[in-house]
């Protein structure tokens, strides 16, 4: 079975997931599943249970014990474990919760995942040399690459059972425990980038997850974009995300209107978007 997976193990992505799921359901009618942390508020479990188009489960345990990490960074480090060990799908297309979908999905993506086994999104531009990253990878692994392509770890395709994900996990542990600050601070994405250079993983076009950065404005999304990735919590300030939130709220999707007070109690910043709705 093919499907789209999300993961949330702290409070912040819960309302953000509601916007992502609402936008996704406009363009996709296949299976959707979210893996939740044990600290998920009861009200969200109630509203999620009433939405029959979305399945959910609870993460079985913590996989990455890392005392150097705060909650958000630890969640990133959990992602490869969640995708490989807890996804209910044979071919999984994983998205971080901070996405908004703006175009119909090309379902041949699951054929690509079945063929390539492990994919991650990356810019369509040629890979940059990134000399500092190359030197740090060489210092840790002893291997020097000609270039290292920037990747977007917020969108990952995975075929269940493919051992390439274990290579990512091993590299992630190695980078996280190293003295190389770039690798240590972003171990998950540099592990993904490394397996792409090794040919174990493969790149998907930017359109599957276009990062919302300084070059991307609400008025000019990249052509053919399927999903926008609001990294670094940029959804709080982007009008395109606010409009998507307004649509979801107007539909009372996952209780964004009727249970707005409980959402705001979980995340105070939401008062800007949900104040006065009840």
mmCIF file with all atom_site columns, N, CA, C and O in Angstrom, residues 229-257:
data_model
loop_
_atom_site.group_PDB
_atom_site.id
_atom_site.type_symbol
_atom_site.label_atom_id
_atom_site.label_alt_id
_atom_site.label_comp_id
_atom_site.label_asym_id
_atom_site.label_entity_id
_atom_site.label_seq_id
_atom_site.pdbx_PDB_ins_code
_atom_site.Cartn_x
_atom_site.Cartn_y
_atom_site.Cartn_z
_atom_site.occupancy
_atom_site.B_iso_or_equiv
_atom_site.pdbx_formal_charge
_atom_site.auth_seq_id
_atom_site.auth_comp_id
_atom_site.auth_asym_id
_atom_site.auth_atom_id
_atom_site.pdbx_PDB_model_num
ATOM 1   N N  . UNK A 1 229 ? 7.371   24.225 1.653  1.00 0.00 ? 229 UNK A N  1
ATOM 2   C CA . UNK A 1 229 ? 7.911   23.848 2.959  1.00 0.00 ? 229 UNK A CA 1
ATOM 3   C C  . UNK A 1 229 ? 8.286   25.120 3.719  1.00 0.00 ? 229 UNK A C  1
ATOM 4   O O  . UNK A 1 229 ? 9.245   25.794 3.377  1.00 0.00 ? 229 UNK A O  1
ATOM 5   N N  . UNK A 1 230 ? 7.521   25.428 4.761  1.00 0.00 ? 230 UNK A N  1
ATOM 6   C CA . UNK A 1 230 ? 7.744   26.639 5.549  1.00 0.00 ? 230 UNK A CA 1
ATOM 7   C C  . UNK A 1 230 ? 8.740   26.344 6.666  1.00 0.00 ? 230 UNK A C  1
ATOM 8   O O  . UNK A 1 230 ? 8.378   26.228 7.843  1.00 0.00 ? 230 UNK A O  1
ATOM 9   N N  . UNK A 1 231 ? 10.013  26.234 6.297  1.00 0.00 ? 231 UNK A N  1
ATOM 10  C CA . UNK A 1 231 ? 11.052  25.896 7.266  1.00 0.00 ? 231 UNK A CA 1
ATOM 11  C C  . UNK A 1 231 ? 11.219  27.026 8.280  1.00 0.00 ? 231 UNK A C  1
ATOM 12  O O  . UNK A 1 231 ? 10.842  28.170 8.037  1.00 0.00 ? 231 UNK A O  1
ATOM 13  N N  . UNK A 1 232 ? 11.813  26.664 9.423  1.00 0.00 ? 232 UNK A N  1
ATOM 14  C CA . UNK A 1 232 ? 12.122  27.641 10.477 1.00 0.00 ? 232 UNK A CA 1
ATOM 15  C C  . UNK A 1 232 ? 10.892  28.442 10.902 1.00 0.00 ? 232 UNK A C  1
ATOM 16  O O  . UNK A 1 232 ? 10.984  29.627 11.197 1.00 0.00 ? 232 UNK A O  1
ATOM 17  N N  . UNK A 1 233 ? 9.723   27.779 10.893 1.00 0.00 ? 233 UNK A N  1
ATOM 18  C CA . UNK A 1 233 ? 8.463   28.366 11.360 1.00 0.00 ? 233 UNK A CA 1
ATOM 19  C C  . UNK A 1 233 ? 8.059   29.605 10.564 1.00 0.00 ? 233 UNK A C  1
ATOM 20  O O  . UNK A 1 233 ? 7.385   30.514 11.077 1.00 0.00 ? 233 UNK A O  1
ATOM 21  N N  . UNK A 1 234 ? 8.453   29.646 9.300  1.00 0.00 ? 234 UNK A N  1
ATOM 22  C CA . UNK A 1 234 ? 8.092   30.811 8.487  1.00 0.00 ? 234 UNK A CA 1
ATOM 23  C C  . UNK A 1 234 ? 6.606   30.890 8.208  1.00 0.00 ? 234 UNK A C  1
ATOM 24  O O  . UNK A 1 234 ? 6.112   31.919 7.728  1.00 0.00 ? 234 UNK A O  1
ATOM 25  N N  . UNK A 1 235 ? 5.859   29.819 8.477  1.00 0.00 ? 235 UNK A N  1
ATOM 26  C CA . UNK A 1 235 ? 4.416   29.860 8.275  1.00 0.00 ? 235 UNK A CA 1
ATOM 27  C C  . UNK A 1 235 ? 3.753   30.956 9.094  1.00 0.00 ? 235 UNK A C  1
ATOM 28  O O  . UNK A 1 235 ? 2.692   31.460 8.734  1.00 0.00 ? 235 UNK A O  1
ATOM 29  N N  . UNK A 1 236 ? 4.372   31.352 10.187 1.00 0.00 ? 236 UNK A N  1
ATOM 30  C CA . UNK A 1 236 ? 3.753   32.372 11.040 1.00 0.00 ? 236 UNK A CA 1
ATOM 31  C C  . UNK A 1 236 ? 3.649   33.719 10.332 1.00 0.00 ? 236 UNK A C  1
ATOM 32  O O  . UNK A 1 236 ? 2.796   34.544 10.679 1.00 0.00 ? 236 UNK A O  1
ATOM 33  N N  . UNK A 1 237 ? 4.530   33.970 9.367  1.00 0.00 ? 237 UNK A N  1
ATOM 34  C CA . UNK A 1 237 ? 4.604   35.298 8.768  1.00 0.00 ? 237 UNK A CA 1
ATOM 35  C C  . UNK A 1 237 ? 4.248   35.329 7.283  1.00 0.00 ? 237 UNK A C  1
ATOM 36  O O  . UNK A 1 237 ? 4.200   36.397 6.702  1.00 0.00 ? 237 UNK A O  1
ATOM 37  N N  . UNK A 1 238 ? 3.958   34.201 6.686  1.00 0.00 ? 238 UNK A N  1
ATOM 38  C CA . UNK A 1 238 ? 3.682   34.169 5.255  1.00 0.00 ? 238 UNK A CA 1
ATOM 39  C C  . UNK A 1 238 ? 2.179   34.203 4.986  1.00 0.00 ? 238 UNK A C  1
ATOM 40  O O  . UNK A 1 238 ? 1.428   33.395 5.517  1.00 0.00 ? 238 UNK A O  1
ATOM 41  N N  . UNK A 1 239 ? 1.772   35.147 4.126  1.00 0.00 ? 239 UNK A N  1
ATOM 42  C CA . UNK A 1 239 ? 0.357   35.310 3.843  1.00 0.00 ? 239 UNK A CA 1
ATOM 43  C C  . UNK A 1 239 ? -0.230  34.059 3.206  1.00 0.00 ? 239 UNK A C  1
ATOM 44  O O  . UNK A 1 239 ? -1.396  33.716 3.462  1.00 0.00 ? 239 UNK A O  1
ATOM 45  N N  . UNK A 1 240 ? 0.534   33.354 2.385  1.00 0.00 ? 240 UNK A N  1
ATOM 46  C CA . UNK A 1 240 ? 0.006   32.149 1.739  1.00 0.00 ? 240 UNK A CA 1
ATOM 47  C C  . UNK A 1 240 ? -0.389  31.099 2.774  1.00 0.00 ? 240 UNK A C  1
ATOM 48  O O  . UNK A 1 240 ? -1.417  30.431 2.635  1.00 0.00 ? 240 UNK A O  1
ATOM 49  N N  . UNK A 1 241 ? 0.428   30.957 3.840  1.00 0.00 ? 241 UNK A N  1
ATOM 50  C CA . UNK A 1 241 ? 0.072   29.995 4.893  1.00 0.00 ? 241 UNK A CA 1
ATOM 51  C C  . UNK A 1 241 ? -1.123  30.498 5.697  1.00 0.00 ? 241 UNK A C  1
ATOM 52  O O  . UNK A 1 241 ? -2.015  29.728 6.065  1.00 0.00 ? 241 UNK A O  1
ATOM 53  N N  . UNK A 1 242 ? -1.172  31.803 5.954  1.00 0.00 ? 242 UNK A N  1
ATOM 54  C CA . UNK A 1 242 ? -2.294  32.359 6.705  1.00 0.00 ? 242 UNK A CA 1
ATOM 55  C C  . UNK A 1 242 ? -3.618  32.139 5.957  1.00 0.00 ? 242 UNK A C  1
ATOM 56  O O  . UNK A 1 242 ? -4.652  31.860 6.567  1.00 0.00 ? 242 UNK A O  1
ATOM 57  N N  . UNK A 1 243 ? -3.570  32.280 4.637  1.00 0.00 ? 243 UNK A N  1
ATOM 58  C CA . UNK A 1 243 ? -4.780  32.045 3.842  1.00 0.00 ? 243 UNK A CA 1
ATOM 59  C C  . UNK A 1 243 ? -5.196  30.575 3.913  1.00 0.00 ? 243 UNK A C  1
ATOM 60  O O  . UNK A 1 243 ? -6.394  30.265 3.977  1.00 0.00 ? 243 UNK A O  1
ATOM 61  N N  . UNK A 1 244 ? -4.207  29.663 3.902  1.00 0.00 ? 244 UNK A N  1
ATOM 62  C CA . UNK A 1 244 ? -4.518  28.239 4.029  1.00 0.00 ? 244 UNK A CA 1
ATOM 63  C C  . UNK A 1 244 ? -5.101  27.934 5.407  1.00 0.00 ? 244 UNK A C  1
ATOM 64  O O  . UNK A 1 244 ? -6.037  27.133 5.541  1.00 0.00 ? 244 UNK A O  1
ATOM 65  N N  . UNK A 1 245 ? -4.575  28.576 6.443  1.00 0.00 ? 245 UNK A N  1
ATOM 66  C CA . UNK A 1 245 ? -5.122  28.426 7.786  1.00 0.00 ? 245 UNK A CA 1
ATOM 67  C C  . UNK A 1 245 ? -6.562  28.930 7.839  1.00 0.00 ? 245 UNK A C  1
ATOM 68  O O  . UNK A 1 245 ? -7.449  28.298 8.431  1.00 0.00 ? 245 UNK A O  1
ATOM 69  N N  . UNK A 1 246 ? -6.826  30.064 7.186  1.00 0.00 ? 246 UNK A N  1
ATOM 70  C CA . UNK A 1 246 ? -8.173  30.628 7.173  1.00 0.00 ? 246 UNK A CA 1
ATOM 71  C C  . UNK A 1 246 ? -9.160  29.666 6.514  1.00 0.00 ? 246 UNK A C  1
ATOM 72  O O  . UNK A 1 246 ? -10.283 29.473 6.999  1.00 0.00 ? 246 UNK A O  1
ATOM 73  N N  . UNK A 1 247 ? -8.753  29.046 5.415  1.00 0.00 ? 247 UNK A N  1
ATOM 74  C CA . UNK A 1 247 ? -9.613  28.069 4.742  1.00 0.00 ? 247 UNK A CA 1
ATOM 75  C C  . UNK A 1 247 ? -9.924  26.885 5.662  1.00 0.00 ? 247 UNK A C  1
ATOM 76  O O  . UNK A 1 247 ? -11.079 26.442 5.754  1.00 0.00 ? 247 UNK A O  1
ATOM 77  N N  . UNK A 1 248 ? -8.895  26.368 6.309  1.00 0.00 ? 248 UNK A N  1
ATOM 78  C CA . UNK A 1 248 ? -9.089  25.222 7.202  1.00 0.00 ? 248 UNK A CA 1
ATOM 79  C C  . UNK A 1 248 ? -9.976  25.599 8.390  1.00 0.00 ? 248 UNK A C  1
ATOM 80  O O  . UNK A 1 248 ? -10.842 24.826 8.815  1.00 0.00 ? 248 UNK A O  1
ATOM 81  N N  . UNK A 1 249 ? -9.780  26.793 8.907  1.00 0.00 ? 249 UNK A N  1
ATOM 82  C CA . UNK A 1 249 ? -10.593 27.267 10.035 1.00 0.00 ? 249 UNK A CA 1
ATOM 83  C C  . UNK A 1 249 ? -12.045 27.442 9.616  1.00 0.00 ? 249 UNK A C  1
ATOM 84  O O  . UNK A 1 249 ? -12.974 27.079 10.357 1.00 0.00 ? 249 UNK A O  1
ATOM 85  N N  . UNK A 1 250 ? -12.280 28.003 8.437  1.00 0.00 ? 250 UNK A N  1
ATOM 86  C CA . UNK A 1 250 ? -13.651 28.204 7.958  1.00 0.00 ? 250 UNK A CA 1
ATOM 87  C C  . UNK A 1 250 ? -14.395 26.880 7.792  1.00 0.00 ? 250 UNK A C  1
ATOM 88  O O  . UNK A 1 250 ? -15.620 26.820 7.943  1.00 0.00 ? 250 UNK A O  1
ATOM 89  N N  . UNK A 1 251 ? -13.640 25.817 7.472  1.00 0.00 ? 251 UNK A N  1
ATOM 90  C CA . UNK A 1 251 ? -14.238 24.477 7.362  1.00 0.00 ? 251 UNK A CA 1
ATOM 91  C C  . UNK A 1 251 ? -14.293 23.758 8.708  1.00 0.00 ? 251 UNK A C  1
ATOM 92  O O  . UNK A 1 251 ? -14.755 22.615 8.774  1.00 0.00 ? 251 UNK A O  1
ATOM 93  N N  . UNK A 1 252 ? -13.807 24.431 9.754  1.00 0.00 ? 252 UNK A N  1
ATOM 94  C CA . UNK A 1 252 ? -13.676 23.813 11.082 1.00 0.00 ? 252 UNK A CA 1
ATOM 95  C C  . UNK A 1 252 ? -12.960 22.474 10.979 1.00 0.00 ? 252 UNK A C  1
ATOM 96  O O  . UNK A 1 252 ? -13.303 21.502 11.675 1.00 0.00 ? 252 UNK A O  1
ATOM 97  N N  . UNK A 1 253 ? -11.948 22.428 10.142 1.00 0.00 ? 253 UNK A N  1
ATOM 98  C CA . UNK A 1 253 ? -11.206 21.186 9.946  1.00 0.00 ? 253 UNK A CA 1
ATOM 99  C C  . UNK A 1 253 ? -10.422 20.853 11.204 1.00 0.00 ? 253 UNK A C  1
ATOM 100 O O  . UNK A 1 253 ? -9.698  21.680 11.747 1.00 0.00 ? 253 UNK A O  1
ATOM 101 N N  . UNK A 1 254 ? -10.572 19.629 11.681 1.00 0.00 ? 254 UNK A N  1
ATOM 102 C CA . UNK A 1 254 ? -9.942  19.153 12.919 1.00 0.00 ? 254 UNK A CA 1
ATOM 103 C C  . UNK A 1 254 ? -10.197 20.122 14.083 1.00 0.00 ? 254 UNK A C  1
ATOM 104 O O  . UNK A 1 254 ? -9.345  20.307 14.954 1.00 0.00 ? 254 UNK A O  1
ATOM 105 N N  . UNK A 1 255 ? -11.382 20.740 14.064 1.00 0.00 ? 255 UNK A N  1
ATOM 106 C CA . UNK A 1 255 ? -11.781 21.589 15.182 1.00 0.00 ? 255 UNK A CA 1
ATOM 107 C C  . UNK A 1 255 ? -11.056 22.914 15.282 1.00 0.00 ? 255 UNK A C  1
ATOM 108 O O  . UNK A 1 255 ? -11.039 23.523 16.360 1.00 0.00 ? 255 UNK A O  1
ATOM 109 N N  . UNK A 1 256 ? -10.473 23.416 14.183 1.00 0.00 ? 256 UNK A N  1
ATOM 110 C CA . UNK A 1 256 ? -9.726  24.675 14.260 1.00 0.00 ? 256 UNK A CA 1
ATOM 111 C C  . UNK A 1 256 ? -10.608 25.847 14.666 1.00 0.00 ? 256 UNK A C  1
ATOM 112 O O  . UNK A 1 256 ? -10.111 26.829 15.223 1.00 0.00 ? 256 UNK A O  1
ATOM 113 N N  . UNK A 1 257 ? -11.905 25.760 14.409 1.00 0.00 ? 257 UNK A N  1
ATOM 114 C CA . UNK A 1 257 ? -12.826 26.799 14.860 1.00 0.00 ? 257 UNK A CA 1
ATOM 115 C C  . UNK A 1 257 ? -13.483 26.412 16.179 1.00 0.00 ? 257 UNK A C  1
ATOM 116 O O  . UNK A 1 257 ? -13.393 27.135 17.176 1.00 0.00 ? 257 UNK A O  1
#
